[in-house]
Each structure stands twice: as structure tokens, then as C-alpha cells.
Coordinates of C-alpha atoms in Angstrom, one line a residue:
Chain A
M1 CA 14.8 44.7 85.7
A2 CA 17.1 41.7 85.7
P3 CA 20.8 42.4 86.1
I4 CA 23.0 42.1 83.0
D5 CA 26.4 40.4 82.9
F6 CA 28.8 42.4 80.8
W7 CA 31.3 39.9 79.5
Y8 CA 34.3 41.5 77.9
S9 CA 38.0 41.3 77.2
I10 CA 40.3 44.3 77.2
G11 CA 41.8 43.7 73.8
S12 CA 38.5 43.7 71.9
T13 CA 38.1 46.7 69.7
Y14 CA 34.4 47.0 69.6
S15 CA 34.3 46.7 73.4
Y16 CA 35.7 50.3 73.5
L17 CA 32.3 51.6 72.5
T18 CA 30.6 49.7 75.3
V19 CA 33.2 50.3 78.0
M20 CA 33.1 54.1 77.5
R21 CA 29.4 54.5 77.5
L22 CA 28.1 51.9 79.8
A23 CA 28.0 54.1 83.0
D24 CA 25.8 56.6 81.1
V25 CA 23.6 53.9 79.7
A26 CA 23.1 52.4 83.2
K27 CA 22.2 55.9 84.6
R28 CA 19.8 56.6 81.7
T29 CA 18.0 53.2 81.6
G30 CA 18.3 52.0 85.2
A31 CA 20.0 48.8 84.0
T32 CA 22.7 47.2 86.3
F33 CA 25.8 45.6 84.8
N34 CA 28.2 43.1 86.3
W35 CA 31.5 43.6 84.7
R36 CA 32.9 40.1 83.9
P37 CA 36.4 40.2 82.3
F38 CA 37.4 37.0 80.4
N39 CA 40.0 35.9 77.9
V40 CA 38.3 36.1 74.6
R41 CA 41.5 35.3 72.7
H42 CA 41.5 31.9 74.3
V43 CA 37.9 31.2 73.2
M44 CA 38.5 32.5 69.7
T45 CA 41.6 30.4 69.3
L46 CA 39.8 27.3 70.6
Q47 CA 36.9 27.9 68.2
N48 CA 39.1 28.9 65.2
N49 CA 37.2 32.2 65.1
I50 CA 39.7 34.7 63.7
P51 CA 37.7 37.8 62.7
F52 CA 40.4 40.2 61.6
K53 CA 43.9 38.6 61.3
D54 CA 44.9 38.4 57.6
K55 CA 41.6 40.1 56.6
P56 CA 42.6 43.6 55.6
V57 CA 39.3 44.5 53.9
K58 CA 37.2 43.5 57.0
T59 CA 39.7 45.1 59.3
A60 CA 39.6 48.5 57.4
Y61 CA 35.8 48.4 57.7
M62 CA 35.9 47.6 61.4
W63 CA 37.9 50.8 62.1
R64 CA 35.6 52.9 59.9
D65 CA 32.6 51.4 61.6
I66 CA 34.0 52.1 65.1
A67 CA 34.8 55.6 64.1
R68 CA 31.2 56.3 63.0
R69 CA 29.7 54.6 66.0
A70 CA 32.1 56.5 68.3
E71 CA 31.0 59.8 66.8
R72 CA 27.4 58.9 67.5
F73 CA 28.2 58.2 71.1
G74 CA 30.2 61.4 71.5
L75 CA 33.6 59.6 71.8
T76 CA 36.8 60.9 70.3
P77 CA 39.1 57.9 69.6
R78 CA 42.4 58.1 67.6
L79 CA 42.0 55.3 65.1
P80 CA 43.3 52.8 64.2
A81 CA 44.3 52.1 67.8
P82 CA 47.3 49.8 68.3
Y83 CA 46.1 46.3 67.6
P84 CA 46.3 43.4 68.5
L85 CA 47.4 43.8 72.1
P86 CA 50.4 41.8 73.2
G87 CA 49.4 42.4 76.8
L88 CA 45.8 41.1 76.5
V89 CA 46.1 38.5 79.2
L90 CA 47.7 40.7 81.8
A91 CA 45.3 43.5 81.1
N92 CA 42.4 41.2 81.9
Q93 CA 44.2 39.6 84.9
V94 CA 44.4 43.1 86.4
A95 CA 40.7 43.6 85.7
T96 CA 39.9 40.3 87.4
L97 CA 41.6 41.4 90.6
G98 CA 39.7 44.7 90.2
V99 CA 36.4 42.9 90.3
E100 CA 37.4 41.4 93.7
E101 CA 38.5 44.8 95.0
G102 CA 35.8 47.0 93.5
W103 CA 37.8 49.1 91.0
C104 CA 37.4 47.0 87.8
E105 CA 35.1 49.4 86.0
T106 CA 37.2 52.5 86.7
Y107 CA 40.4 50.7 85.7
T108 CA 38.9 49.2 82.5
R109 CA 37.6 52.5 81.3
E110 CA 40.9 54.3 81.9
A111 CA 42.8 51.4 80.2
Y112 CA 40.6 51.8 77.1
R113 CA 40.8 55.6 77.2
L114 CA 44.6 55.5 77.2
W115 CA 44.6 52.8 74.5
F116 CA 42.0 54.2 72.1
E117 CA 42.4 58.0 72.8
M118 CA 46.2 58.3 73.7
D119 CA 47.8 55.5 71.6
E120 CA 49.0 53.7 74.8
P121 CA 48.2 49.9 74.5
A122 CA 46.4 48.3 77.4
G123 CA 48.2 45.5 79.2
Q124 CA 51.7 47.2 79.1
E125 CA 53.4 50.2 80.5
P126 CA 52.6 53.0 80.9
N127 CA 49.0 52.0 80.5
L128 CA 49.0 49.5 83.4
T129 CA 50.5 51.8 86.0
L130 CA 48.4 54.8 84.9
A131 CA 45.1 53.0 84.8
I132 CA 45.7 51.1 88.1
T133 CA 46.7 54.4 89.8
H134 CA 43.6 56.1 88.3
A135 CA 41.5 53.4 89.8
G136 CA 43.0 54.2 93.2
A137 CA 45.0 51.0 93.6
D138 CA 48.8 50.4 94.1
P139 CA 50.4 49.4 90.8
A140 CA 53.3 47.3 92.3
R141 CA 51.0 45.3 94.5
V142 CA 48.3 44.9 91.9
L143 CA 50.7 43.8 89.1
S144 CA 52.4 41.3 91.4
E145 CA 49.1 39.8 92.5
A146 CA 47.5 39.9 89.1
R147 CA 50.4 37.9 87.6
G148 CA 50.1 35.2 90.4
P149 CA 48.4 31.8 90.0
R150 CA 45.3 32.7 92.0
I151 CA 44.2 35.4 89.6
E152 CA 45.4 33.5 86.6
D153 CA 43.2 30.6 87.6
K154 CA 40.2 32.9 88.3
L155 CA 40.4 34.5 84.8
Q156 CA 40.6 31.0 83.3
R157 CA 37.5 29.9 85.3
E158 CA 35.6 33.0 84.2
T159 CA 36.6 32.2 80.6
E160 CA 35.2 28.7 81.0
N161 CA 32.0 30.2 82.5
A162 CA 31.7 32.4 79.5
M163 CA 32.1 29.4 77.1
R164 CA 29.5 27.5 79.1
L165 CA 27.0 30.3 78.2
G166 CA 27.9 30.0 74.5
I167 CA 29.9 33.2 74.5
F168 CA 32.4 33.4 71.6
G169 CA 33.2 37.1 71.4
S170 CA 33.5 40.4 73.2
P171 CA 31.5 42.3 74.2
T172 CA 28.6 39.9 75.1
F173 CA 25.7 40.8 77.4
A174 CA 24.0 38.0 79.3
V175 CA 20.6 38.1 80.9
G176 CA 20.4 34.7 82.6
D177 CA 21.2 32.2 79.8
E178 CA 20.2 34.6 77.0
I179 CA 23.3 36.1 75.4
F180 CA 23.6 39.2 73.1
W181 CA 26.9 39.6 71.2
G182 CA 28.2 43.0 70.2
D183 CA 28.1 46.6 71.3
D184 CA 25.2 46.9 68.8
R185 CA 23.1 44.4 70.8
L186 CA 23.2 46.5 74.0
D187 CA 19.7 47.8 73.5
D188 CA 18.3 44.4 72.8
A189 CA 19.9 43.1 76.0
I190 CA 18.3 45.9 78.0
D191 CA 14.9 45.2 76.5
W192 CA 15.3 41.5 77.4
A193 CA 16.3 42.4 81.0
R194 CA 13.2 44.6 81.3
R195 CA 11.0 41.7 80.1
T196 CA 12.8 39.4 82.6
A197 CA 12.0 41.8 85.5
Chain B
M1 CA 17.9 61.8 50.6
A2 CA 20.7 60.0 48.7
P3 CA 19.8 56.6 47.2
I4 CA 21.1 53.5 49.0
D5 CA 22.6 50.6 47.2
F6 CA 21.4 47.4 48.9
W7 CA 24.1 44.8 48.1
Y8 CA 23.1 41.3 49.1
S9 CA 23.4 37.6 48.2
I10 CA 20.6 35.2 48.4
G11 CA 22.3 32.6 50.6
S12 CA 23.1 35.0 53.4
T13 CA 21.1 34.3 56.5
Y14 CA 21.0 37.8 58.1
S15 CA 19.9 39.2 54.7
Y16 CA 16.5 37.5 55.4
L17 CA 15.8 40.2 58.0
T18 CA 16.6 43.0 55.5
V19 CA 14.9 41.5 52.4
M20 CA 11.6 40.9 54.3
R21 CA 11.3 44.4 55.8
L22 CA 13.0 46.7 53.3
A23 CA 9.8 47.7 51.4
D24 CA 8.2 48.7 54.7
V25 CA 11.3 50.6 55.8
A26 CA 11.4 52.4 52.4
K27 CA 7.8 53.5 52.8
R28 CA 8.2 54.6 56.4
T29 CA 11.5 56.5 55.9
G30 CA 11.3 57.7 52.3
A31 CA 14.6 56.0 51.6
T32 CA 15.1 54.5 48.1
F33 CA 17.0 51.2 47.7
N34 CA 18.7 49.8 44.6
W35 CA 18.8 46.1 44.9
R36 CA 22.3 44.8 43.9
P37 CA 22.7 41.0 44.0
F38 CA 26.3 39.8 44.1
N39 CA 28.1 36.6 44.9
V40 CA 29.2 36.9 48.5
R41 CA 30.5 33.4 48.6
H42 CA 33.1 34.3 46.0
V43 CA 34.2 37.3 48.0
M44 CA 34.4 35.4 51.3
T45 CA 36.3 32.6 49.8
L46 CA 38.8 35.0 48.3
Q47 CA 39.2 36.8 51.6
N48 CA 39.3 33.7 53.7
N49 CA 36.3 35.0 55.7
I50 CA 34.4 32.0 56.8
P51 CA 32.0 33.1 59.5
F52 CA 30.0 29.9 60.4
K53 CA 31.5 26.8 58.8
D54 CA 33.1 24.6 61.5
K55 CA 32.0 27.2 64.1
P56 CA 29.0 25.5 65.9
V57 CA 28.9 27.9 68.9
K58 CA 28.8 31.0 66.7
T59 CA 26.3 29.3 64.3
A60 CA 24.0 28.5 67.2
Y61 CA 24.1 32.1 68.3
M62 CA 23.4 33.3 64.8
W63 CA 20.1 31.4 64.5
R64 CA 19.1 32.5 68.0
D65 CA 19.9 36.1 67.2
I66 CA 18.0 36.0 63.9
A67 CA 15.0 34.5 65.7
R68 CA 14.9 37.3 68.2
R69 CA 15.4 40.0 65.6
A70 CA 12.8 38.4 63.4
E71 CA 10.3 38.6 66.2
R72 CA 11.1 42.3 66.7
F73 CA 10.3 42.8 63.0
G74 CA 7.0 40.8 63.1
L75 CA 8.5 38.0 60.9
T76 CA 7.8 34.3 61.5
P77 CA 10.7 32.2 60.2
R78 CA 11.1 28.4 60.8
L79 CA 14.7 28.2 62.1
P80 CA 17.2 27.0 61.5
A81 CA 16.6 27.3 57.8
P82 CA 18.4 24.9 55.4
Y83 CA 22.0 26.2 55.3
P84 CA 24.3 26.6 53.4
L85 CA 22.6 26.9 50.0
P86 CA 24.0 24.6 47.2
G87 CA 22.2 26.8 44.7
L88 CA 23.5 30.2 45.8
V89 CA 25.0 31.2 42.5
L90 CA 21.9 30.3 40.4
A91 CA 19.6 32.0 42.9
N92 CA 21.6 35.2 42.4
Q93 CA 21.9 34.8 38.7
V94 CA 18.1 34.8 38.5
A95 CA 18.1 37.9 40.7
T96 CA 20.6 39.6 38.3
L97 CA 18.3 39.0 35.4
G98 CA 15.4 40.3 37.6
V99 CA 17.2 43.6 38.1
E100 CA 17.2 44.1 34.3
E101 CA 13.6 43.2 33.9
G102 CA 12.2 44.9 37.0
W103 CA 11.1 41.9 39.2
C104 CA 14.3 41.4 41.3
E105 CA 12.8 42.6 44.5
T106 CA 9.6 40.6 44.3
Y107 CA 11.5 37.4 43.3
T108 CA 14.1 37.8 46.1
R109 CA 11.5 38.4 48.8
E110 CA 9.5 35.3 47.7
A111 CA 12.7 33.2 47.4
Y112 CA 13.6 34.1 51.0
R113 CA 10.0 33.6 52.2
L114 CA 10.0 30.1 50.8
W115 CA 13.5 29.4 52.1
F116 CA 13.1 30.8 55.7
E117 CA 9.4 30.2 56.3
M118 CA 8.6 27.1 54.2
D119 CA 11.9 25.1 54.4
E120 CA 12.4 25.3 50.6
P121 CA 16.0 26.3 49.9
A122 CA 16.5 29.2 47.4
G123 CA 18.4 28.4 44.2
Q124 CA 16.8 25.0 43.6
E125 CA 13.4 23.5 42.8
P126 CA 10.6 24.1 43.7
N127 CA 11.8 27.5 45.1
L128 CA 13.1 28.8 41.7
T129 CA 9.9 28.1 39.8
L130 CA 7.6 29.3 42.6
A131 CA 9.5 32.5 43.2
I132 CA 10.0 33.4 39.5
T133 CA 6.3 32.7 38.8
H134 CA 5.3 34.8 41.8
A135 CA 7.4 37.6 40.3
G136 CA 5.4 37.4 37.1
A137 CA 8.1 35.9 34.9
D138 CA 8.4 32.6 33.0
P139 CA 10.5 30.1 34.8
A140 CA 11.7 28.2 31.7
R141 CA 12.9 31.3 29.9
V142 CA 14.3 32.9 33.0
L143 CA 16.3 29.8 34.1
S144 CA 17.7 29.3 30.7
E145 CA 18.8 33.0 30.4
A146 CA 20.0 33.2 34.0
R147 CA 22.3 30.2 33.5
G148 CA 23.8 31.7 30.3
P149 CA 27.2 33.4 30.0
R150 CA 25.8 37.0 29.7
I151 CA 24.1 36.9 33.2
E152 CA 27.0 34.9 34.6
D153 CA 29.4 37.6 33.6
K154 CA 27.1 40.3 34.9
L155 CA 26.9 38.8 38.3
Q156 CA 30.7 38.5 38.3
R157 CA 31.1 42.1 37.3
E158 CA 28.7 43.2 40.1
T159 CA 30.7 41.1 42.6
E160 CA 33.8 42.9 41.5
N161 CA 32.0 46.2 41.9
A162 CA 31.1 45.2 45.4
M163 CA 34.7 44.3 46.2
R164 CA 35.9 47.7 44.8
L165 CA 33.7 49.3 47.4
G166 CA 35.3 47.3 50.2
I167 CA 32.3 45.0 50.6
F168 CA 33.0 41.6 52.3
G169 CA 29.6 40.5 53.5
S170 CA 25.8 40.5 53.0
P171 CA 23.8 42.6 53.5
T172 CA 25.8 45.8 52.9
F173 CA 24.2 49.2 52.4
A174 CA 26.2 51.7 50.4
V175 CA 25.7 55.5 50.2
G176 CA 28.2 56.6 47.6
D177 CA 31.5 55.1 48.9
E178 CA 30.3 54.8 52.5
I179 CA 29.4 51.2 53.4
F180 CA 27.4 49.8 56.2
W181 CA 27.6 46.0 56.8
G182 CA 24.8 44.0 58.4
D183 CA 21.0 44.2 58.8
D184 CA 21.7 46.0 62.1
R185 CA 23.4 48.9 60.3
L186 CA 20.3 49.7 58.2
D187 CA 19.3 52.7 60.4
D188 CA 22.9 54.0 60.3
A189 CA 22.9 53.9 56.5
I190 CA 19.5 55.7 56.3
D191 CA 20.9 58.4 58.7
W192 CA 23.9 58.7 56.4
A193 CA 21.7 59.0 53.3
R194 CA 19.8 61.8 55.0
R195 CA 22.9 63.7 55.7
T196 CA 24.1 63.2 52.1
A197 CA 20.9 64.7 50.7

């Protein structure tokens, strides 16, 4: 089966559903996922794609839909979670460093768990320190490095890579050039990866 | 199983997937669907919810996604279909009259088939005459009545009923007050209807 790039931003609400179940899905299906954090807010601002701001009816539906889907996956969020995230960029800079050092997935899952299940927004304290520590890294060193120009540039380059693929939202699954947007397209992406074996 | 209201607008692209397969789904699952045409453009304009206009990247994805989903359902559209539809309101006024007279479903399916598979936009000629005739009604009488104030008001009232339920897009499936937006939530709606038996 072809590997699947899992493009996501910490800050996306629907990505909670993917982040929390992806390890189980990988085990069950044999799919392999490369976690690729990017800055979805930058993409959406550039493309004038504003799904929820000033759209109370659609926003209310989004939370209800996430609640129902979470129940189906055995997840227990407290909804609505704090939204939007002021610390979106920093949360994803930390994830970007985590990719290099091998703890991105563990950090991201804990950051989402604290955000969606404990009311502690990702990208700010105490979420940052708790999630980085949970992932086995040193918060002071990580936060200093994640805020630096090297990681800032790397997140920006990954965001440009996502845009080159035609990505406009999070989560998006990519199998080669074929992209699948939304947690609800995860099965379609896995089917595609199987056919691309 | 509780009945499911199928709220839709002829003019919505993703609704093609639902319209073309809903009869098969009903047969296979035992679900019953009430076809409820409304004016989604009115709702989206009111709510400043503009998913595709001036969003070329998201629009390109939408067509690709519909192509893949259509293949999965055994449908053979010619994509992209003409979009948006200048005749959206009239197309749905005809459907509204069709609800009263019992031929809404047949008309809607043929209007979508001609639009998505024959490049003939719904809500204008020759689509109107062909689809109304296919549904067994008289085009001259139907078009005259559908354009009149009584049907105009009825479509507007149905659009207000949709908004009262929190509906903001097409297709939406409603089981009582519980709404499910998108062709990809059809299975969730059927599960909900089963639990609401």
C-alpha cells in the first residue's frame, strides 16, 4: 500500500477526529501515515476561505457534527472546544520540530486531547509544556527552537508544499498527487493507497 | 425507521450524488425519504456562506472529489458540469410543484441527469421541458404555474422551514430536528433514523 501524507494543522476542529484515531486506523488497516503539519490559517486567508467566522449557523452544526462523529469513534470531547486558537502558529512550529525529532505524533495527540477534552487550548500554556513533556522532550529547549527562524521557515515551506498539492483545508490526506480533504475522506484515501500499491 | 427529510436545491453540485442514488439507497436500506426542495442560494447569501465563488483551488477539488465519489456509486457524469445555474430558482419552483403533484423525484433525477451527464443546465431549456415531460407532466402548464406567486411563496416558505432547522447547505438530511449535511452524511442519517424508530 502506498504511504499516505497526513497534512494537518493543530487549530483545525475536524482534525481532532483524525488525530485521535489515526494510530488505531493504521494498526487496523496497515496504512502508513506521514504526519505533515502546515499552517492552514495562512492558506485559508490567502484563498479567502473562511468556513466558520461570522457563520453561527454553520458553526453550530460543525460542533454537533463533531460530537456525533466523536461518539462513533469512541471519543469523549467537551464541546465546543475553545476556538479559534490564538496560538495556532506556535502549536504547529512545535509539531514541525517534532517531525525532525520523532515525537510529532505523540505531541499532537496530547495537544488535541488537552484542547478538546480538558479545555486547554493548544499553542499556549499549560498545553504546550504538558504536551511537549508527554512526548518526552524538554519544553524550554523545544519552545526556544520552535520559535526560531529555522523552524519558522520550515513550517512556511511545508505550507507552500501543501498549497502546491492543491490543499486548502485540514485534515487532508495525500497519496502522491491525489488529495482527500476532511476526516470523512480517510477511508477513501486508504482505498486509493491500496490501489496505488 | 423514522422518515428522513431530504432537503436539497437543484443547483447544488454534491446533491447530484444523492439525487442519482437515493432510490437505490431507499430500496437497499428500507429508509423513506421526503423530497423537500428549497432555495439554498437564498440561505447561503443571507449567511455569507460562499463555498466556491472566487475559490478556484477549492472548486477544482470539489469537481475531482465528485468524480471519484460518482465512480464509487457507478455514476458517469461529464465534469465539470455547467456551474453555477442561472435558472436555480425556476428549477426548484418546478420541483416544488412536483411535490404537490407526485412527480418531484422523477423530475429532479432527470433534471440532474441532463445537467451532469448531458451538459444541459437545469432550470433552463431544453432541460426544463425534457425533465418535466419525462416526469409525465405538461411543460407549458407546469412552467406557467411554477412561475406564479403561489409556488414562489411555497418555495420561500420551505426555505424558511429549512433555515428554522439550522440548514445552511444542500443536500441536508433531517430526522426530526437532527440534521446531517452533505451527501457523505447519508449513512449517518440512516443510522440515526434507525435509532429513532
